[in-house]
């Protein structure tokens, strides 16, 4: 079964760090670009970051540039999002998704809460 | 960045109604547009890609059309399972963007 499983969310103080992970199952992870999408409480979807299949190209929305780092380990079939200097406005459910275009497979999401 | 604007924000409809949601891009995105359905507490589900291609397993009552800057998602006969929030998303530029969403609620 094609599946994505996120982990690593939690409660963190402003200025703190978290690393999200997304384990992929049932498809050729190394052949697919991947994305992170977030959804603040009661709000819409926001694409955050994308990475090419090799990991050689990465892209971010302006509000997270310099604070978030997307990466992948194709041997472990795992996607990561390192989040530093977290702000209250980063509070959201974070989803990983397959592809960088039309996102055809989604994880269940992991919740990140930034609060003192 | 390309802005995506959906209308309406909320739509009240009955089972069996034909429903149309519009998505407008702030500049041309060719046909690089996707539509998603999201239910409360769940991850989004891809319905349509490349503006008009139906994702595998999605019922044929869903259809998409448009190109350039104007796009529509149509549900030909609304079913109870279709009450949800719908989002468009452009993937023409490196920074992908979503519309603000359209909630389809029971009339």
PDB file of C-alpha atoms in Angstrom:
ATOM      1  CA  UNK A   1       0.000   0.000   0.000  1.00  0.00           C
ATOM      2  CA  UNK A   2       1.264   3.466  -0.920  1.00  0.00           C
ATOM      3  CA  UNK A   3       1.606   5.374   2.334  1.00  0.00           C
ATOM      4  CA  UNK A   4       3.316   8.349   3.963  1.00  0.00           C
ATOM      5  CA  UNK A   5       3.729   8.510   7.735  1.00  0.00           C
ATOM      6  CA  UNK A   6       4.804  11.757   9.403  1.00  0.00           C
ATOM      7  CA  UNK A   7       6.285  12.070  12.866  1.00  0.00           C
ATOM      8  CA  UNK A   8       8.193  14.553  14.999  1.00  0.00           C
ATOM      9  CA  UNK A   9       5.551  17.158  15.760  1.00  0.00           C
ATOM     10  CA  UNK A  10       4.983  18.572  19.203  1.00  0.00           C
ATOM     11  CA  UNK A  11       4.962  21.631  21.427  1.00  0.00           C
ATOM     12  CA  UNK A  12       7.988  23.931  21.190  1.00  0.00           C
ATOM     13  CA  UNK A  13       8.764  27.380  22.522  1.00  0.00           C
ATOM     14  CA  UNK A  14       9.236  30.345  20.187  1.00  0.00           C
ATOM     15  CA  UNK A  15      12.776  30.317  18.849  1.00  0.00           C
ATOM     16  CA  UNK A  16      13.043  26.561  19.267  1.00  0.00           C
ATOM     17  CA  UNK A  17      13.611  23.773  16.751  1.00  0.00           C
ATOM     18  CA  UNK A  18      11.892  20.600  15.580  1.00  0.00           C
ATOM     19  CA  UNK A  19      12.659  18.019  12.920  1.00  0.00           C
ATOM     20  CA  UNK A  20       9.770  16.404  11.126  1.00  0.00           C
ATOM     21  CA  UNK A  21      10.134  13.052   9.395  1.00  0.00           C
ATOM     22  CA  UNK A  22       8.010  11.416   6.722  1.00  0.00           C
ATOM     23  CA  UNK A  23       8.513   7.716   6.014  1.00  0.00           C
ATOM     24  CA  UNK A  24       7.394   6.465   2.617  1.00  0.00           C
ATOM     25  CA  UNK A  25       6.070   2.996   1.844  1.00  0.00           C
ATOM     26  CA  UNK A  26       4.831   1.164  -1.206  1.00  0.00           C
ATOM     27  CA  UNK A  27       6.386   3.237  -4.010  1.00  0.00           C
ATOM     28  CA  UNK A  28       9.754   4.187  -5.463  1.00  0.00           C
ATOM     29  CA  UNK A  29      10.562   7.053  -3.122  1.00  0.00           C
ATOM     30  CA  UNK A  30      13.882   7.829  -4.844  1.00  0.00           C
ATOM     31  CA  UNK A  31      12.046   8.502  -8.115  1.00  0.00           C
ATOM     32  CA  UNK A  32       9.634  11.088  -6.744  1.00  0.00           C
ATOM     33  CA  UNK A  33       9.888  14.741  -5.798  1.00  0.00           C
ATOM     34  CA  UNK A  34       8.299  15.488  -2.432  1.00  0.00           C
ATOM     35  CA  UNK A  35       6.642  18.409  -0.682  1.00  0.00           C
ATOM     36  CA  UNK A  36       5.659  19.718   2.731  1.00  0.00           C
ATOM     37  CA  UNK A  37       2.299  21.480   3.093  1.00  0.00           C
ATOM     38  CA  UNK A  38       0.918  23.025   6.273  1.00  0.00           C
ATOM     39  CA  UNK A  39      -2.464  24.067   7.575  1.00  0.00           C
ATOM     40  CA  UNK A  40      -2.820  26.492  10.470  1.00  0.00           C
ATOM     41  CA  UNK A  41      -5.795  25.916  12.790  1.00  0.00           C
ATOM     42  CA  UNK A  42      -9.014  26.775  10.977  1.00  0.00           C
ATOM     43  CA  UNK A  43      -7.120  28.009   7.910  1.00  0.00           C
ATOM     44  CA  UNK A  44      -6.403  26.853   4.385  1.00  0.00           C
ATOM     45  CA  UNK A  45      -3.538  24.900   2.893  1.00  0.00           C
ATOM     46  CA  UNK A  46      -0.107  26.442   2.438  1.00  0.00           C
ATOM     47  CA  UNK A  47       2.666  24.785   0.411  1.00  0.00           C
ATOM     48  CA  UNK A  48       5.878  25.187   2.413  1.00  0.00           C
ATOM     49  CA  UNK A  49       8.737  23.448   0.638  1.00  0.00           C
ATOM     50  CA  UNK A  50       9.630  21.015  -2.112  1.00  0.00           C
ATOM     51  CA  UNK A  51      12.607  18.838  -3.002  1.00  0.00           C
ATOM     52  CA  UNK A  52      13.579  17.087  -6.223  1.00  0.00           C
ATOM     53  CA  UNK A  53      13.912  13.310  -6.447  1.00  0.00           C
ATOM     54  CA  UNK A  54      17.691  13.436  -6.048  1.00  0.00           C
ATOM     55  CA  UNK A  55      17.589  16.113  -3.372  1.00  0.00           C
ATOM     56  CA  UNK A  56      19.671  18.389  -5.555  1.00  0.00           C
ATOM     57  CA  UNK A  57      16.988  21.077  -5.845  1.00  0.00           C
ATOM     58  CA  UNK A  58      14.995  22.571  -3.007  1.00  0.00           C
ATOM     59  CA  UNK A  59      12.448  25.375  -2.805  1.00  0.00           C
ATOM     60  CA  UNK A  60      10.731  27.264   0.014  1.00  0.00           C
ATOM     61  CA  UNK A  61       8.092  29.888   0.551  1.00  0.00           C
ATOM     62  CA  UNK A  62       9.577  33.229   1.556  1.00  0.00           C
ATOM     63  CA  UNK A  63       8.295  33.093   5.140  1.00  0.00           C
ATOM     64  CA  UNK A  64      10.402  30.013   5.987  1.00  0.00           C
ATOM     65  CA  UNK A  65      13.545  30.668   3.913  1.00  0.00           C
ATOM     66  CA  UNK A  66      16.606  30.598   6.109  1.00  0.00           C
ATOM     67  CA  UNK A  67      14.712  28.901   8.961  1.00  0.00           C
ATOM     68  CA  UNK A  68      13.468  25.603   7.460  1.00  0.00           C
ATOM     69  CA  UNK A  69      15.532  23.002   5.626  1.00  0.00           C
ATOM     70  CA  UNK A  70      14.041  20.195   3.574  1.00  0.00           C
ATOM     71  CA  UNK A  71      16.114  17.075   2.950  1.00  0.00           C
ATOM     72  CA  UNK A  72      15.724  13.415   2.108  1.00  0.00           C
ATOM     73  CA  UNK A  73      17.413  10.071   2.586  1.00  0.00           C
ATOM     74  CA  UNK A  74      16.603   7.915  -0.418  1.00  0.00           C
ATOM     75  CA  UNK A  75      18.163   4.850   1.188  1.00  0.00           C
ATOM     76  CA  UNK A  76      15.783   5.150   4.134  1.00  0.00           C
ATOM     77  CA  UNK A  77      12.860   6.361   1.988  1.00  0.00           C
ATOM     78  CA  UNK A  78      12.408   9.253   4.380  1.00  0.00           C
ATOM     79  CA  UNK A  79      11.743  12.959   3.921  1.00  0.00           C
ATOM     80  CA  UNK A  80      12.692  15.534   6.547  1.00  0.00           C
ATOM     81  CA  UNK A  81      11.875  19.100   7.479  1.00  0.00           C
ATOM     82  CA  UNK A  82      14.267  20.764   9.915  1.00  0.00           C
ATOM     83  CA  UNK A  83      12.522  23.758  11.441  1.00  0.00           C
ATOM     84  CA  UNK A  84      14.592  26.325  13.352  1.00  0.00           C
ATOM     85  CA  UNK A  85      13.786  29.717  14.866  1.00  0.00           C
ATOM     86  CA  UNK A  86      10.161  28.701  15.118  1.00  0.00           C
ATOM     87  CA  UNK A  87       7.485  31.364  15.453  1.00  0.00           C
ATOM     88  CA  UNK A  88       3.920  31.308  16.687  1.00  0.00           C
ATOM     89  CA  UNK A  89       2.733  31.641  13.084  1.00  0.00           C
ATOM     90  CA  UNK A  90       4.384  28.314  12.230  1.00  0.00           C
ATOM     91  CA  UNK A  91       1.770  26.548  14.362  1.00  0.00           C
ATOM     92  CA  UNK A  92      -0.008  24.134  12.021  1.00  0.00           C
ATOM     93  CA  UNK A  93      -0.601  20.584  10.941  1.00  0.00           C
ATOM     94  CA  UNK A  94       2.269  19.657   8.648  1.00  0.00           C
ATOM     95  CA  UNK A  95       1.638  17.192   5.827  1.00  0.00           C
ATOM     96  CA  UNK A  96       4.170  15.531   3.589  1.00  0.00           C
ATOM     97  CA  UNK A  97       2.995  14.772   0.079  1.00  0.00           C
ATOM     98  CA  UNK A  98       4.297  12.966  -2.962  1.00  0.00           C
ATOM     99  CA  UNK A  99       5.296  15.068  -5.936  1.00  0.00           C
ATOM    100  CA  UNK A 100       6.024  18.712  -6.369  1.00  0.00           C
ATOM    101  CA  UNK A 101       3.200  19.358  -8.772  1.00  0.00           C
ATOM    102  CA  UNK A 102      -0.177  17.759  -8.267  1.00  0.00           C
ATOM    103  CA  UNK A 103       0.154  16.121  -4.836  1.00  0.00           C
ATOM    104  CA  UNK A 104      -1.260  12.643  -5.260  1.00  0.00           C
ATOM    105  CA  UNK A 105      -0.374  10.959  -1.971  1.00  0.00           C
ATOM    106  CA  UNK A 106      -0.583  12.633   1.449  1.00  0.00           C
ATOM    107  CA  UNK A 107       0.393  11.631   4.954  1.00  0.00           C
ATOM    108  CA  UNK A 108      -1.960  11.938   7.893  1.00  0.00           C
ATOM    109  CA  UNK A 109      -0.206  15.036   9.209  1.00  0.00           C
ATOM    110  CA  UNK A 110       1.753  15.903  12.339  1.00  0.00           C
ATOM    111  CA  UNK A 111       0.885  18.844  14.586  1.00  0.00           C
ATOM    112  CA  UNK A 112       3.409  21.537  15.442  1.00  0.00           C
ATOM    113  CA  UNK A 113       2.487  24.022  18.183  1.00  0.00           C
ATOM    114  CA  UNK A 114       4.783  26.972  18.866  1.00  0.00           C
ATOM    115  CA  UNK A 115       3.889  28.547  22.176  1.00  0.00           C
ATOM    116  CA  UNK A 116       5.456  29.632  25.440  1.00  0.00           C
TER     117      UNK A 116
ATOM    118  CA  UNK B   1       4.128  34.824  -6.319  1.00  0.00           C
ATOM    119  CA  UNK B   2       1.023  33.739  -8.174  1.00  0.00           C
ATOM    120  CA  UNK B   3      -2.167  34.379  -6.225  1.00  0.00           C
ATOM    121  CA  UNK B   4      -5.064  31.934  -6.523  1.00  0.00           C
ATOM    122  CA  UNK B   5      -8.564  33.225  -5.786  1.00  0.00           C
ATOM    123  CA  UNK B   6     -11.508  30.874  -5.384  1.00  0.00           C
ATOM    124  CA  UNK B   7     -15.185  31.742  -5.489  1.00  0.00           C
ATOM    125  CA  UNK B   8     -17.433  31.409  -3.719  1.00  0.00           C
ATOM    126  CA  UNK B   9     -15.888  30.947  -0.252  1.00  0.00           C
ATOM    127  CA  UNK B  10     -18.944  29.024   0.901  1.00  0.00           C
ATOM    128  CA  UNK B  11     -21.562  27.281  -1.163  1.00  0.00           C
ATOM    129  CA  UNK B  12     -24.851  25.872   0.118  1.00  0.00           C
ATOM    130  CA  UNK B  13     -26.303  23.084  -2.005  1.00  0.00           C
ATOM    131  CA  UNK B  14     -28.562  20.060  -1.888  1.00  0.00           C
ATOM    132  CA  UNK B  15     -27.964  16.452  -2.837  1.00  0.00           C
ATOM    133  CA  UNK B  16     -28.390  16.135  -6.590  1.00  0.00           C
ATOM    134  CA  UNK B  17     -27.423  19.751  -7.360  1.00  0.00           C
ATOM    135  CA  UNK B  18     -24.889  20.670 -10.007  1.00  0.00           C
ATOM    136  CA  UNK B  19     -22.108  22.610  -8.284  1.00  0.00           C
ATOM    137  CA  UNK B  20     -19.435  24.818  -9.847  1.00  0.00           C
ATOM    138  CA  UNK B  21     -16.416  26.308  -8.075  1.00  0.00           C
ATOM    139  CA  UNK B  22     -14.204  28.877  -9.792  1.00  0.00           C
ATOM    140  CA  UNK B  23     -10.475  29.458  -9.366  1.00  0.00           C
ATOM    141  CA  UNK B  24      -8.670  32.430 -10.877  1.00  0.00           C
ATOM    142  CA  UNK B  25      -4.892  32.830 -11.123  1.00  0.00           C
ATOM    143  CA  UNK B  26      -3.201  36.228 -10.936  1.00  0.00           C
ATOM    144  CA  UNK B  27      -1.202  35.339 -14.069  1.00  0.00           C
ATOM    145  CA  UNK B  28      -1.298  32.591 -16.630  1.00  0.00           C
ATOM    146  CA  UNK B  29      -0.474  29.111 -15.348  1.00  0.00           C
ATOM    147  CA  UNK B  30      -1.277  27.250 -18.598  1.00  0.00           C
ATOM    148  CA  UNK B  31      -3.050  24.120 -17.365  1.00  0.00           C
ATOM    149  CA  UNK B  32      -0.861  23.464 -14.324  1.00  0.00           C
ATOM    150  CA  UNK B  33      -3.720  23.328 -11.870  1.00  0.00           C
ATOM    151  CA  UNK B  34      -4.954  20.729  -9.403  1.00  0.00           C
ATOM    152  CA  UNK B  35      -8.121  20.418  -7.330  1.00  0.00           C
ATOM    153  CA  UNK B  36      -8.332  18.780  -3.899  1.00  0.00           C
ATOM    154  CA  UNK B  37     -11.097  17.752  -1.523  1.00  0.00           C
ATOM    155  CA  UNK B  38     -10.576  17.945   2.227  1.00  0.00           C
ATOM    156  CA  UNK B  39     -12.838  16.733   5.005  1.00  0.00           C
ATOM    157  CA  UNK B  40     -12.471  17.888   8.632  1.00  0.00           C
ATOM    158  CA  UNK B  41      -9.499  16.319  10.384  1.00  0.00           C
ATOM    159  CA  UNK B  42      -8.336  14.544   7.241  1.00  0.00           C
ATOM    160  CA  UNK B  43      -5.591  15.048   4.697  1.00  0.00           C
ATOM    161  CA  UNK B  44      -6.544  16.538   1.328  1.00  0.00           C
ATOM    162  CA  UNK B  45      -7.332  14.192  -1.550  1.00  0.00           C
ATOM    163  CA  UNK B  46      -6.330  14.882  -5.147  1.00  0.00           C
ATOM    164  CA  UNK B  47      -9.323  15.022  -7.499  1.00  0.00           C
ATOM    165  CA  UNK B  48      -8.118  16.676 -10.705  1.00  0.00           C
ATOM    166  CA  UNK B  49      -4.654  17.394 -12.151  1.00  0.00           C
ATOM    167  CA  UNK B  50      -3.541  19.320 -15.228  1.00  0.00           C
ATOM    168  CA  UNK B  51      -6.799  21.263 -14.979  1.00  0.00           C
ATOM    169  CA  UNK B  52      -9.018  18.543 -16.433  1.00  0.00           C
ATOM    170  CA  UNK B  53      -7.497  15.092 -15.835  1.00  0.00           C
ATOM    171  CA  UNK B  54      -9.416  12.946 -13.367  1.00  0.00           C
ATOM    172  CA  UNK B  55      -7.262  11.228 -10.745  1.00  0.00           C
ATOM    173  CA  UNK B  56      -7.615   7.457 -10.663  1.00  0.00           C
ATOM    174  CA  UNK B  57     -10.445   6.298  -8.427  1.00  0.00           C
ATOM    175  CA  UNK B  58     -12.235   9.656  -8.335  1.00  0.00           C
ATOM    176  CA  UNK B  59     -15.914   9.477  -9.358  1.00  0.00           C
ATOM    177  CA  UNK B  60     -16.735  10.754 -12.820  1.00  0.00           C
ATOM    178  CA  UNK B  61     -19.217  13.305 -11.433  1.00  0.00           C
ATOM    179  CA  UNK B  62     -16.138  15.457 -10.751  1.00  0.00           C
ATOM    180  CA  UNK B  63     -14.720  17.370 -13.706  1.00  0.00           C
ATOM    181  CA  UNK B  64     -12.344  20.240 -14.253  1.00  0.00           C
ATOM    182  CA  UNK B  65     -11.890  22.742 -17.044  1.00  0.00           C
ATOM    183  CA  UNK B  66     -10.044  25.899 -17.952  1.00  0.00           C
ATOM    184  CA  UNK B  67      -6.612  27.159 -18.882  1.00  0.00           C
ATOM    185  CA  UNK B  68      -4.572  30.298 -18.521  1.00  0.00           C
ATOM    186  CA  UNK B  69      -6.104  32.145 -15.586  1.00  0.00           C
ATOM    187  CA  UNK B  70      -9.676  30.829 -15.259  1.00  0.00           C
ATOM    188  CA  UNK B  71     -10.570  27.359 -14.025  1.00  0.00           C
ATOM    189  CA  UNK B  72     -13.638  25.547 -12.777  1.00  0.00           C
ATOM    190  CA  UNK B  73     -14.389  22.426 -10.786  1.00  0.00           C
ATOM    191  CA  UNK B  74     -17.826  20.964 -11.431  1.00  0.00           C
ATOM    192  CA  UNK B  75     -19.689  18.297  -9.490  1.00  0.00           C
ATOM    193  CA  UNK B  76     -22.457  17.126 -11.802  1.00  0.00           C
ATOM    194  CA  UNK B  77     -24.761  15.697  -9.123  1.00  0.00           C
ATOM    195  CA  UNK B  78     -23.785  16.406  -5.527  1.00  0.00           C
ATOM    196  CA  UNK B  79     -23.662  13.352  -3.280  1.00  0.00           C
ATOM    197  CA  UNK B  80     -23.712  13.213   0.555  1.00  0.00           C
ATOM    198  CA  UNK B  81     -20.017  12.276   0.573  1.00  0.00           C
ATOM    199  CA  UNK B  82     -19.137  15.456  -1.354  1.00  0.00           C
ATOM    200  CA  UNK B  83     -19.826  17.930   1.446  1.00  0.00           C
ATOM    201  CA  UNK B  84     -16.289  19.125   2.143  1.00  0.00           C
ATOM    202  CA  UNK B  85     -13.840  21.942   1.436  1.00  0.00           C
ATOM    203  CA  UNK B  86     -12.273  22.188  -2.012  1.00  0.00           C
ATOM    204  CA  UNK B  87      -8.944  23.799  -2.890  1.00  0.00           C
ATOM    205  CA  UNK B  88      -7.284  24.665  -6.161  1.00  0.00           C
ATOM    206  CA  UNK B  89      -3.479  24.715  -6.425  1.00  0.00           C
ATOM    207  CA  UNK B  90      -1.186  26.009  -9.141  1.00  0.00           C
ATOM    208  CA  UNK B  91       2.097  24.295  -9.955  1.00  0.00           C
ATOM    209  CA  UNK B  92       3.320  26.454 -12.783  1.00  0.00           C
ATOM    210  CA  UNK B  93       6.021  28.219 -10.759  1.00  0.00           C
ATOM    211  CA  UNK B  94       8.597  26.926  -8.302  1.00  0.00           C
ATOM    212  CA  UNK B  95       6.573  28.268  -5.375  1.00  0.00           C
ATOM    213  CA  UNK B  96       3.252  26.433  -5.417  1.00  0.00           C
ATOM    214  CA  UNK B  97       0.169  28.212  -4.127  1.00  0.00           C
ATOM    215  CA  UNK B  98      -3.313  27.168  -3.061  1.00  0.00           C
ATOM    216  CA  UNK B  99      -6.601  28.990  -3.266  1.00  0.00           C
ATOM    217  CA  UNK B 100      -8.238  29.927   0.018  1.00  0.00           C
ATOM    218  CA  UNK B 101     -10.774  27.104  -0.224  1.00  0.00           C
ATOM    219  CA  UNK B 102     -14.492  26.691  -0.926  1.00  0.00           C
ATOM    220  CA  UNK B 103     -16.659  25.016   1.688  1.00  0.00           C
ATOM    221  CA  UNK B 104     -19.583  23.077   0.226  1.00  0.00           C
ATOM    222  CA  UNK B 105     -22.241  22.795   2.905  1.00  0.00           C
ATOM    223  CA  UNK B 106     -25.654  21.211   3.108  1.00  0.00           C
ATOM    224  CA  UNK B 107     -28.505  23.561   2.202  1.00  0.00           C
TER     225      UNK B 107
END
